[in-house]
mmCIF file of C-alpha atoms in Angstrom:
data_model
loop_
_atom_site.group_PDB
_atom_site.id
_atom_site.type_symbol
_atom_site.label_atom_id
_atom_site.label_comp_id
_atom_site.label_asym_id
_atom_site.label_seq_id
_atom_site.Cartn_x
_atom_site.Cartn_y
_atom_site.Cartn_z
ATOM 1 C CA UNK B 112 83.309 -9.731 -3.528
ATOM 2 C CA UNK B 113 81.231 -7.053 -5.284
ATOM 3 C CA UNK B 114 78.410 -9.518 -5.993
ATOM 4 C CA UNK B 115 78.461 -10.850 -2.433
ATOM 5 C CA UNK B 116 78.359 -7.331 -0.999
ATOM 6 C CA UNK B 117 75.425 -6.434 -3.271
ATOM 7 C CA UNK B 118 73.466 -9.470 -2.155
ATOM 8 C CA UNK B 119 74.188 -8.690 1.496
ATOM 9 C CA UNK B 120 73.055 -5.089 1.029
ATOM 10 C CA UNK B 121 69.845 -6.393 -0.607
ATOM 11 C CA UNK B 122 69.129 -8.567 2.416
ATOM 12 C CA UNK B 123 69.814 -5.698 4.814
ATOM 13 C CA UNK B 124 67.657 -3.182 2.930
ATOM 14 C CA UNK B 125 64.722 -5.520 2.318
ATOM 15 C CA UNK B 126 64.472 -8.141 5.070
ATOM 16 C CA UNK B 127 61.087 -9.294 3.766
ATOM 17 C CA UNK B 128 62.332 -9.962 0.271
ATOM 18 C CA UNK B 129 62.024 -13.569 -0.678
ATOM 19 C CA UNK B 130 65.155 -15.432 -1.478
ATOM 20 C CA UNK B 131 65.339 -18.084 -4.112
ATOM 21 C CA UNK B 132 66.824 -21.502 -3.562
ATOM 22 C CA UNK B 133 70.548 -21.567 -3.024
ATOM 23 C CA UNK B 134 72.405 -21.808 -6.282
ATOM 24 C CA UNK B 135 74.219 -24.902 -7.194
ATOM 25 C CA UNK B 136 77.766 -24.925 -6.035
ATOM 26 C CA UNK B 137 78.936 -25.130 -9.564
ATOM 27 C CA UNK B 138 76.680 -22.308 -10.859
ATOM 28 C CA UNK B 139 77.817 -18.696 -11.198
ATOM 29 C CA UNK B 140 75.829 -15.943 -9.409
ATOM 30 C CA UNK B 141 74.262 -13.322 -11.750
ATOM 31 C CA UNK B 142 76.087 -10.094 -11.978
ATOM 32 C CA UNK B 143 73.586 -7.452 -10.746
ATOM 33 C CA UNK B 144 74.658 -3.864 -10.285
ATOM 34 C CA UNK B 145 73.911 -1.993 -7.071
ATOM 35 C CA UNK B 146 71.939 0.635 -8.996
ATOM 36 C CA UNK B 147 69.603 -1.991 -10.410
ATOM 37 C CA UNK B 148 69.027 -3.481 -6.959
ATOM 38 C CA UNK B 149 68.297 -0.056 -5.518
ATOM 39 C CA UNK B 150 65.793 0.660 -8.274
ATOM 40 C CA UNK B 151 64.105 -2.670 -7.686
ATOM 41 C CA UNK B 152 63.793 -2.006 -3.961
ATOM 42 C CA UNK B 153 62.481 1.514 -4.569
ATOM 43 C CA UNK B 154 59.755 0.182 -6.819
ATOM 44 C CA UNK B 155 58.709 -2.335 -4.189
ATOM 45 C CA UNK B 156 58.604 0.317 -1.470
ATOM 46 C CA UNK B 157 56.542 2.603 -3.744
ATOM 47 C CA UNK B 158 54.034 -0.163 -4.457
ATOM 48 C CA UNK B 159 53.612 -0.821 -0.726
ATOM 49 C CA UNK B 160 53.088 2.879 -0.024
ATOM 50 C CA UNK B 161 50.515 3.171 -2.831
ATOM 51 C CA UNK B 162 48.694 0.107 -1.536
ATOM 52 C CA UNK B 163 48.398 1.618 1.945
ATOM 53 C CA UNK B 164 47.176 4.939 0.556
ATOM 54 C CA UNK B 165 44.566 3.206 -1.576
ATOM 55 C CA UNK B 166 43.330 1.242 1.416
ATOM 56 C CA UNK B 167 43.150 4.416 3.490
ATOM 57 C CA UNK B 168 41.167 6.161 0.735
ATOM 58 C CA UNK B 169 38.658 3.303 0.540
ATOM 59 C CA UNK B 170 38.198 3.325 4.324
ATOM 60 C CA UNK B 171 37.685 7.099 4.289
ATOM 61 C CA UNK B 172 35.052 6.892 1.542
ATOM 62 C CA UNK B 173 33.189 4.115 3.349
ATOM 63 C CA UNK B 174 33.247 6.101 6.582
ATOM 64 C CA UNK B 175 31.883 9.153 4.783
ATOM 65 C CA UNK B 176 29.084 7.139 3.224
ATOM 66 C CA UNK B 177 28.250 5.608 6.574
ATOM 67 C CA UNK B 178 28.075 8.966 8.303
ATOM 68 C CA UNK B 179 26.253 10.935 5.634
ATOM 69 C CA UNK B 180 24.904 8.726 2.905
ATOM 70 C CA UNK B 181 22.970 6.070 4.796
ATOM 71 C CA UNK B 182 20.101 8.390 5.595
ATOM 72 C CA UNK B 183 20.093 10.031 2.199
ATOM 73 C CA UNK B 184 18.002 8.418 -0.528
ATOM 74 C CA UNK B 185 19.355 8.786 -4.078
ATOM 75 C CA UNK B 186 17.026 10.746 -6.351
ATOM 76 C CA UNK B 187 16.684 7.906 -8.819
ATOM 77 C CA UNK B 188 15.199 5.682 -6.095
ATOM 78 C CA UNK B 189 12.660 8.229 -4.898
ATOM 79 C CA UNK B 190 9.122 7.676 -6.128
ATOM 80 C CA UNK B 191 5.416 8.226 -5.625
ATOM 81 C CA UNK B 192 3.623 5.021 -4.663
ATOM 82 C CA UNK B 193 0.259 4.280 -6.265
ATOM 83 C CA UNK B 194 -2.310 2.191 -4.368
ATOM 84 C CA UNK B 195 -5.145 0.966 -6.592
ATOM 85 C CA UNK B 196 -8.475 0.447 -4.800
ATOM 86 C CA UNK B 197 -10.802 -1.247 -7.270
ATOM 87 C CA UNK B 198 -13.998 -3.224 -6.867
ATOM 88 C CA UNK B 199 -15.382 -4.635 -3.643
ATOM 89 C CA UNK B 200 -13.366 -3.548 -0.584
ATOM 90 C CA UNK B 201 -12.688 -6.274 1.959
ATOM 91 C CA UNK B 202 -10.220 -6.889 4.759
ATOM 92 C CA UNK B 203 -6.819 -7.834 3.379
ATOM 93 C CA UNK B 204 -3.939 -8.753 5.693
ATOM 94 C CA UNK B 205 -1.366 -8.638 2.876
ATOM 95 C CA UNK B 206 -2.453 -5.117 1.949
ATOM 96 C CA UNK B 207 -2.332 -4.069 5.605
ATOM 97 C CA UNK B 208 1.247 -5.329 5.960
ATOM 98 C CA UNK B 209 2.246 -3.579 2.736
ATOM 99 C CA UNK B 210 0.903 -0.271 4.066
ATOM 100 C CA UNK B 211 2.905 -0.662 7.274
ATOM 101 C CA UNK B 212 6.053 -1.219 5.233
ATOM 102 C CA UNK B 213 5.154 1.728 3.026
ATOM 103 C CA UNK B 214 4.975 4.044 6.029
ATOM 104 C CA UNK B 215 8.627 3.237 6.818
ATOM 105 C CA UNK B 216 9.841 3.313 3.210
ATOM 106 C CA UNK B 217 12.048 6.386 2.890
ATOM 107 C CA UNK B 218 12.245 6.074 -0.891
ATOM 108 C CA UNK B 219 8.485 6.520 -1.243
ATOM 109 C CA UNK B 220 7.921 10.257 -0.880
ATOM 110 C CA UNK B 221 4.106 10.278 -1.255
ATOM 111 C CA UNK B 222 1.134 7.990 -1.844
ATOM 112 C CA UNK B 223 -1.452 8.322 -4.606
ATOM 113 C CA UNK B 224 -4.645 6.348 -3.927
ATOM 114 C CA UNK B 225 -6.542 5.624 -7.141
ATOM 115 C CA UNK B 226 -10.149 4.717 -6.291
ATOM 116 C CA UNK B 227 -12.694 3.033 -8.521
ATOM 117 C CA UNK B 228 -14.968 1.283 -6.046
ATOM 118 C CA UNK B 229 -18.613 1.421 -4.938
ATOM 119 C CA UNK B 230 -17.510 0.323 -1.458
ATOM 120 C CA UNK B 231 -17.564 -2.966 0.365
ATOM 121 C CA UNK B 232 -17.643 -4.216 3.919
ATOM 122 C CA UNK B 233 -17.598 -1.548 6.610
ATOM 123 C CA UNK B 234 -14.799 -3.351 8.451
ATOM 124 C CA UNK B 235 -12.699 -3.671 5.298
ATOM 125 C CA UNK B 236 -13.166 0.013 4.476
ATOM 126 C CA UNK B 237 -12.266 0.979 8.035
ATOM 127 C CA UNK B 238 -9.130 -1.176 7.952
ATOM 128 C CA UNK B 239 -7.948 0.446 4.737
ATOM 129 C CA UNK B 240 -8.783 3.923 6.049
ATOM 130 C CA UNK B 241 -6.745 3.371 9.225
ATOM 131 C CA UNK B 242 -3.831 1.935 7.260
ATOM 132 C CA UNK B 243 -3.708 4.979 5.011
ATOM 133 C CA UNK B 244 -4.009 7.375 7.932
ATOM 134 C CA UNK B 245 -0.951 5.732 9.505
ATOM 135 C CA UNK B 246 0.922 6.301 6.246
ATOM 136 C CA UNK B 247 -0.312 9.915 6.091
ATOM 137 C CA UNK B 248 1.399 10.618 9.415
ATOM 138 C CA UNK B 249 4.737 10.019 7.672
ATOM 139 C CA UNK B 250 4.172 11.302 4.119
ATOM 140 C CA UNK B 251 1.490 13.075 2.054
ATOM 141 C CA UNK B 252 -1.437 11.058 0.709
ATOM 142 C CA UNK B 253 -3.664 12.191 -2.169
ATOM 143 C CA UNK B 254 -6.766 10.363 -3.447
ATOM 144 C CA UNK B 255 -8.100 10.329 -7.008
ATOM 145 C CA UNK B 256 -11.675 9.107 -7.566
ATOM 146 C CA UNK B 257 -12.260 7.724 -11.043
ATOM 147 C CA UNK B 258 -15.620 6.414 -12.235
ATOM 148 C CA UNK B 259 -16.980 5.753 -8.763
ATOM 149 C CA UNK B 260 -15.762 6.263 -5.208
ATOM 150 C CA UNK B 261 -18.906 5.910 -3.139
ATOM 151 C CA UNK B 262 -19.781 4.656 0.344
ATOM 152 C CA UNK B 263 -16.815 2.510 1.460
ATOM 153 C CA UNK B 264 -14.840 3.888 -1.478
ATOM 154 C CA UNK B 265 -15.431 7.366 -0.104
ATOM 155 C CA UNK B 266 -14.336 6.197 3.366
ATOM 156 C CA UNK B 267 -10.993 5.295 1.791
ATOM 157 C CA UNK B 268 -10.790 8.709 0.106
ATOM 158 C CA UNK B 269 -11.328 10.405 3.478
ATOM 159 C CA UNK B 270 -7.941 9.079 4.604
ATOM 160 C CA UNK B 271 -6.185 11.357 2.095
ATOM 161 C CA UNK B 272 -4.897 14.861 2.720
ATOM 162 C CA UNK B 273 -6.361 15.967 -0.619
ATOM 163 C CA UNK B 274 -9.228 14.440 -2.652
ATOM 164 C CA UNK B 275 -9.619 14.845 -6.409
ATOM 165 C CA UNK B 276 -12.337 13.428 -8.653
ATOM 166 C CA UNK B 277 -13.561 13.670 -12.201
ATOM 167 C CA UNK B 278 -16.406 16.120 -12.643
ATOM 168 C CA UNK B 279 -18.710 13.273 -13.689
ATOM 169 C CA UNK B 280 -17.518 10.755 -11.093
ATOM 170 C CA UNK B 281 -19.986 9.187 -8.653
ATOM 171 C CA UNK B 282 -19.285 9.649 -4.960
ATOM 172 C CA UNK B 283 -21.096 10.130 -1.666
ATOM 173 C CA UNK B 284 -23.597 7.408 -0.643
ATOM 174 C CA UNK B 285 -22.750 8.069 2.992
ATOM 175 C CA UNK B 286 -24.261 5.367 5.172
ATOM 176 C CA UNK B 287 -24.352 1.652 5.918
ATOM 177 C CA UNK B 288 -26.619 -1.142 4.784
ATOM 178 C CA UNK B 289 -27.365 -4.751 5.619
ATOM 179 C CA UNK B 290 -29.358 -6.695 3.058
ATOM 180 C CA UNK B 291 -31.014 -10.054 3.440
ATOM 181 C CA UNK B 292 -33.518 -12.153 1.544
ATOM 182 C CA UNK B 293 -36.442 -14.262 2.680
ATOM 183 C CA UNK B 294 -37.334 -17.532 0.972
ATOM 184 C CA UNK B 295 -40.072 -18.477 3.447
ATOM 185 C CA UNK B 296 -42.880 -17.936 0.928
ATOM 186 C CA UNK B 297 -41.052 -19.906 -1.752
ATOM 187 C CA UNK B 298 -40.438 -22.809 0.618
ATOM 188 C CA UNK B 299 -44.128 -22.809 1.617
ATOM 189 C CA UNK B 300 -45.125 -23.138 -2.038
ATOM 190 C CA UNK B 301 -42.723 -26.040 -2.412
ATOM 191 C CA UNK B 302 -44.023 -27.689 0.741
ATOM 192 C CA UNK B 303 -40.698 -27.342 2.538
ATOM 193 C CA UNK B 304 -40.570 -26.283 6.184
ATOM 194 C CA UNK B 305 -37.294 -24.961 7.619
ATOM 195 C CA UNK B 306 -36.823 -25.598 11.338
ATOM 196 C CA UNK B 307 -34.325 -23.756 13.543
ATOM 197 C CA UNK B 308 -33.366 -24.402 17.167
ATOM 198 C CA UNK B 309 -31.622 -21.461 18.868
ATOM 199 C CA UNK B 310 -30.788 -20.102 22.289
ATOM 200 C CA UNK B 311 -32.701 -16.806 22.026
ATOM 201 C CA UNK B 312 -35.232 -15.354 19.562
ATOM 202 C CA UNK B 313 -32.743 -12.853 18.097
ATOM 203 C CA UNK B 314 -30.030 -15.450 17.476
ATOM 204 C CA UNK B 315 -29.416 -15.963 13.772
ATOM 205 C CA UNK B 316 -31.541 -12.996 12.698
ATOM 206 C CA UNK B 317 -31.969 -11.991 9.972
ATOM 207 C CA UNK B 318 -32.314 -15.388 8.336
ATOM 208 C CA UNK B 319 -33.639 -16.239 4.863
ATOM 209 C CA UNK B 320 -35.479 -19.207 6.397
ATOM 210 C CA UNK B 321 -37.441 -17.189 8.972
ATOM 211 C CA UNK B 322 -39.771 -14.218 8.919
ATOM 212 C CA UNK B 323 -37.891 -11.082 9.927
ATOM 213 C CA UNK B 324 -39.066 -10.547 13.501
ATOM 214 C CA UNK B 325 -39.812 -6.879 14.440
ATOM 215 C CA UNK B 326 -37.543 -7.134 17.478
ATOM 216 C CA UNK B 327 -34.740 -8.482 15.296
ATOM 217 C CA UNK B 328 -35.322 -5.700 12.775
ATOM 218 C CA UNK B 329 -35.044 -3.112 15.558
ATOM 219 C CA UNK B 330 -31.800 -4.701 16.798
ATOM 220 C CA UNK B 331 -30.300 -4.647 13.317
ATOM 221 C CA UNK B 332 -31.387 -1.032 12.910
ATOM 222 C CA UNK B 333 -29.403 -0.036 16.016
ATOM 223 C CA UNK B 334 -26.357 -1.690 14.439
ATOM 224 C CA UNK B 335 -26.872 0.254 11.216
ATOM 225 C CA UNK B 336 -27.407 3.499 13.123
ATOM 226 C CA UNK B 337 -24.198 3.033 15.098
ATOM 227 C CA UNK B 338 -22.146 2.478 11.942
ATOM 228 C CA UNK B 339 -23.868 5.459 10.344
ATOM 229 C CA UNK B 340 -22.833 7.693 13.249
ATOM 230 C CA UNK B 341 -19.248 6.476 12.874
ATOM 231 C CA UNK B 342 -19.278 7.193 9.138
ATOM 232 C CA UNK B 343 -20.823 10.660 9.437
ATOM 233 C CA UNK B 344 -18.460 11.549 12.278
ATOM 234 C CA UNK B 345 -15.586 10.648 9.988
ATOM 235 C CA UNK B 346 -16.946 12.867 7.218
ATOM 236 C CA UNK B 347 -17.546 15.759 9.606
ATOM 237 C CA UNK B 348 -14.041 15.586 11.084
ATOM 238 C CA UNK B 349 -12.052 14.948 7.919
ATOM 239 C CA UNK B 350 -13.938 17.403 5.680
ATOM 240 C CA UNK B 351 -14.431 19.999 8.439
ATOM 241 C CA UNK B 352 -18.171 20.337 7.851
ATOM 242 C CA UNK B 353 -20.663 22.114 10.055
ATOM 243 C CA UNK B 354 -23.632 20.062 11.351
ATOM 244 C CA UNK B 355 -25.832 21.805 8.782
ATOM 245 C CA UNK B 356 -23.440 20.999 5.933
ATOM 246 C CA UNK B 357 -23.182 17.388 7.104
ATOM 247 C CA UNK B 358 -26.943 17.006 7.177
ATOM 248 C CA UNK B 359 -27.143 18.024 3.522
ATOM 249 C CA UNK B 360 -24.780 15.263 2.352
ATOM 250 C CA UNK B 361 -25.386 12.421 4.819
ATOM 251 C CA UNK B 362 -28.795 11.155 3.712
ATOM 252 C CA UNK B 363 -27.329 8.335 1.613
ATOM 253 C CA UNK B 364 -27.638 9.962 -1.800
ATOM 254 C CA UNK B 365 -24.904 9.916 -4.412
ATOM 255 C CA UNK B 366 -23.276 12.995 -5.931
ATOM 256 C CA UNK B 367 -21.442 13.790 -9.122
ATOM 257 C CA UNK B 368 -17.949 15.183 -8.814
ATOM 258 C CA UNK B 369 -19.281 18.677 -9.488
ATOM 259 C CA UNK B 370 -21.932 18.349 -6.789
ATOM 260 C CA UNK B 371 -19.417 16.891 -4.359
ATOM 261 C CA UNK B 372 -17.091 19.847 -4.902
ATOM 262 C CA UNK B 373 -19.916 22.293 -4.155
ATOM 263 C CA UNK B 374 -20.654 20.416 -0.916
ATOM 264 C CA UNK B 375 -16.984 20.215 0.121
ATOM 265 C CA UNK B 376 -16.823 16.431 -0.117
ATOM 266 C CA UNK B 377 -13.817 16.728 -2.442
ATOM 267 C CA UNK B 378 -11.140 19.377 -2.974
ATOM 268 C CA UNK B 379 -10.916 19.615 -6.740
ATOM 269 C CA UNK B 380 -11.155 17.973 -10.140
ATOM 270 C CA UNK B 381 -8.564 15.924 -11.954
ATOM 271 C CA UNK B 382 -6.572 12.731 -12.145
ATOM 272 C CA UNK B 383 -3.024 11.589 -11.520
ATOM 273 C CA UNK B 384 -1.315 14.544 -13.182
ATOM 274 C CA UNK B 385 -3.304 17.011 -11.101
ATOM 275 C CA UNK B 386 -2.500 14.959 -8.017
ATOM 276 C CA UNK B 387 1.206 15.057 -8.878
ATOM 277 C CA UNK B 388 1.036 18.820 -9.403
ATOM 278 C CA UNK B 389 -0.568 19.264 -5.971
ATOM 279 C CA UNK B 390 2.164 17.183 -4.342
ATOM 280 C CA UNK B 391 4.879 19.225 -6.051
ATOM 281 C CA UNK B 392 3.395 22.631 -5.255
ATOM 282 C CA UNK B 393 1.775 22.046 -1.860
ATOM 283 C CA UNK B 394 4.061 19.370 -0.398
ATOM 284 C CA UNK B 395 7.352 20.389 -2.066
ATOM 285 C CA UNK B 396 7.985 17.042 -3.744
ATOM 286 C CA UNK B 397 10.754 16.974 -6.377
ATOM 287 C CA UNK B 398 9.382 17.325 -9.871
ATOM 288 C CA UNK B 399 9.200 14.343 -12.171
ATOM 289 C CA UNK B 400 9.232 11.549 -9.590
ATOM 290 C CA UNK B 401 8.123 8.246 -11.133
ATOM 291 C CA UNK B 402 4.858 6.670 -9.980
ATOM 292 C CA UNK B 403 5.154 3.010 -8.998
ATOM 293 C CA UNK B 404 2.371 0.606 -8.001
ATOM 294 C CA UNK B 405 2.330 -0.837 -4.497
ATOM 295 C CA UNK B 406 2.867 -4.565 -4.886
ATOM 296 C CA UNK B 407 1.484 -6.890 -2.252
ATOM 297 C CA UNK B 408 -0.107 -10.287 -1.954
ATOM 298 C CA UNK B 409 0.516 -13.744 -0.563
ATOM 299 C CA UNK B 410 -0.539 -17.299 -1.294
ATOM 300 C CA UNK B 411 -3.799 -17.071 0.635
ATOM 301 C CA UNK B 412 -4.827 -13.860 -1.122
ATOM 302 C CA UNK B 413 -3.965 -15.423 -4.473
ATOM 303 C CA UNK B 414 -6.133 -18.442 -3.654
ATOM 304 C CA UNK B 415 -8.982 -16.148 -2.596
ATOM 305 C CA UNK B 416 -8.822 -14.313 -5.909
ATOM 306 C CA UNK B 417 -8.725 -17.615 -7.780
ATOM 307 C CA UNK B 418 -11.791 -18.820 -5.881
ATOM 308 C CA UNK B 419 -13.658 -15.598 -6.631
ATOM 309 C CA UNK B 420 -12.771 -15.884 -10.312
ATOM 310 C CA UNK B 421 -14.034 -19.476 -10.415
ATOM 311 C CA UNK B 422 -17.276 -18.496 -8.678
ATOM 312 C CA UNK B 423 -17.790 -15.681 -11.163
ATOM 313 C CA UNK B 424 -17.195 -18.034 -14.090
ATOM 314 C CA UNK B 425 -19.575 -20.669 -12.713
ATOM 315 C CA UNK B 426 -22.428 -18.546 -11.369
ATOM 316 C CA UNK B 427 -22.086 -15.141 -13.013
ATOM 317 C CA UNK B 428 -21.137 -11.746 -11.638
ATOM 318 C CA UNK B 429 -24.583 -10.707 -10.405
ATOM 319 C CA UNK B 430 -25.055 -13.818 -8.263
ATOM 320 C CA UNK B 431 -21.557 -13.484 -6.840
ATOM 321 C CA UNK B 432 -22.292 -9.909 -5.791
ATOM 322 C CA UNK B 433 -25.579 -10.972 -4.168
ATOM 323 C CA UNK B 434 -23.831 -13.752 -2.269
ATOM 324 C CA UNK B 435 -21.271 -11.290 -1.001
ATOM 325 C CA UNK B 436 -23.998 -8.925 0.190
ATOM 326 C CA UNK B 437 -25.955 -11.531 2.152
ATOM 327 C CA UNK B 438 -23.507 -11.517 5.048
ATOM 328 C CA UNK B 439 -21.926 -8.665 6.975
ATOM 329 C CA UNK B 440 -22.482 -4.934 7.345
ATOM 330 C CA UNK B 441 -21.765 -3.067 4.133
ATOM 331 C CA UNK B 442 -20.817 0.438 3.084
ATOM 332 C CA UNK B 443 -21.738 -0.126 -0.538
ATOM 333 C CA UNK B 444 -23.522 1.636 -3.377
ATOM 334 C CA UNK B 445 -25.070 -0.834 -5.803
ATOM 335 C CA UNK B 446 -28.329 0.356 -7.373
ATOM 336 C CA UNK B 447 -28.980 -2.769 -9.461
ATOM 337 C CA UNK B 448 -29.155 -4.928 -6.351
ATOM 338 C CA UNK B 449 -31.475 -2.482 -4.606
ATOM 339 C CA UNK B 450 -33.883 -2.681 -7.543
ATOM 340 C CA UNK B 451 -33.629 -6.469 -7.485
ATOM 341 C CA UNK B 452 -34.353 -6.630 -3.766
ATOM 342 C CA UNK B 453 -37.400 -4.369 -4.160
ATOM 343 C CA UNK B 454 -38.713 -6.544 -6.965
ATOM 344 C CA UNK B 455 -38.244 -9.664 -4.836
ATOM 345 C CA UNK B 456 -40.262 -8.132 -2.002
ATOM 346 C CA UNK B 457 -43.153 -7.440 -4.389
#
């Protein structure tokens, strides 16, 4: 009777307790004391209570993180993003997309633009300038000019809130240029005549196979003048120059870093460490943030770079640069090509 009563009490106290298979009729039921059964049930109840409390604690922590922590960026993820602008500047859709993502990246607290470029196409320089200005609306941007940051390279620097350069760096070269070559005389010597059929006299001008018509030259000059006004307007607005100050720097000449500082084209001297110090003191960035490169690129861009590398290997760097300069309006400083063009004219 005592064993039966204990089993009944167990069923009443713990309805959810599992029951084993009914014992064989001939088997004897185990003799379990009421105290042991009570202790067993207490342990089960305690485990259930602890499980519920643990679940409640996890839910509370997740709710707290959702309310407070989602917008907060952990310090170890914060960084300064470095954008390297090297060589010939061209339009780049992958770079443009990367800059749009960078503007929305809360972990990137500032952008450091490292420039070592004589320029490139006017459109490519403008695209990069506008992309960086969009980023600068969300976070500070500082530019560092290394060996050279001239013409289109200086357009890129103008997008920054603060411009640094080495004292011996080359910058300036404010203006636009369109270069062409004429092979008419060479073809005449070879007895080759190039024929062109076109809708109007100015179509296809300038052309290496035709004499540069004065009317075509005048039309091209208006194009150059318009781009020049855009460039100088950018310099005047971004560097806050008076018309007199602008006139002194906008004649196309290049300047050393020291000369550029005197003419207010840059803000100071230095490199990445000086740029970091400016961000920390003037823009209140946390000290010691790591600097990480902006990674971008896609298959098409990779193929373009491969093609350029193959052309360089096959034809040489100088010819590749000349081929690039034969088409499109350029904001580029390249003295060796200017000398070569003058020699060709003679």
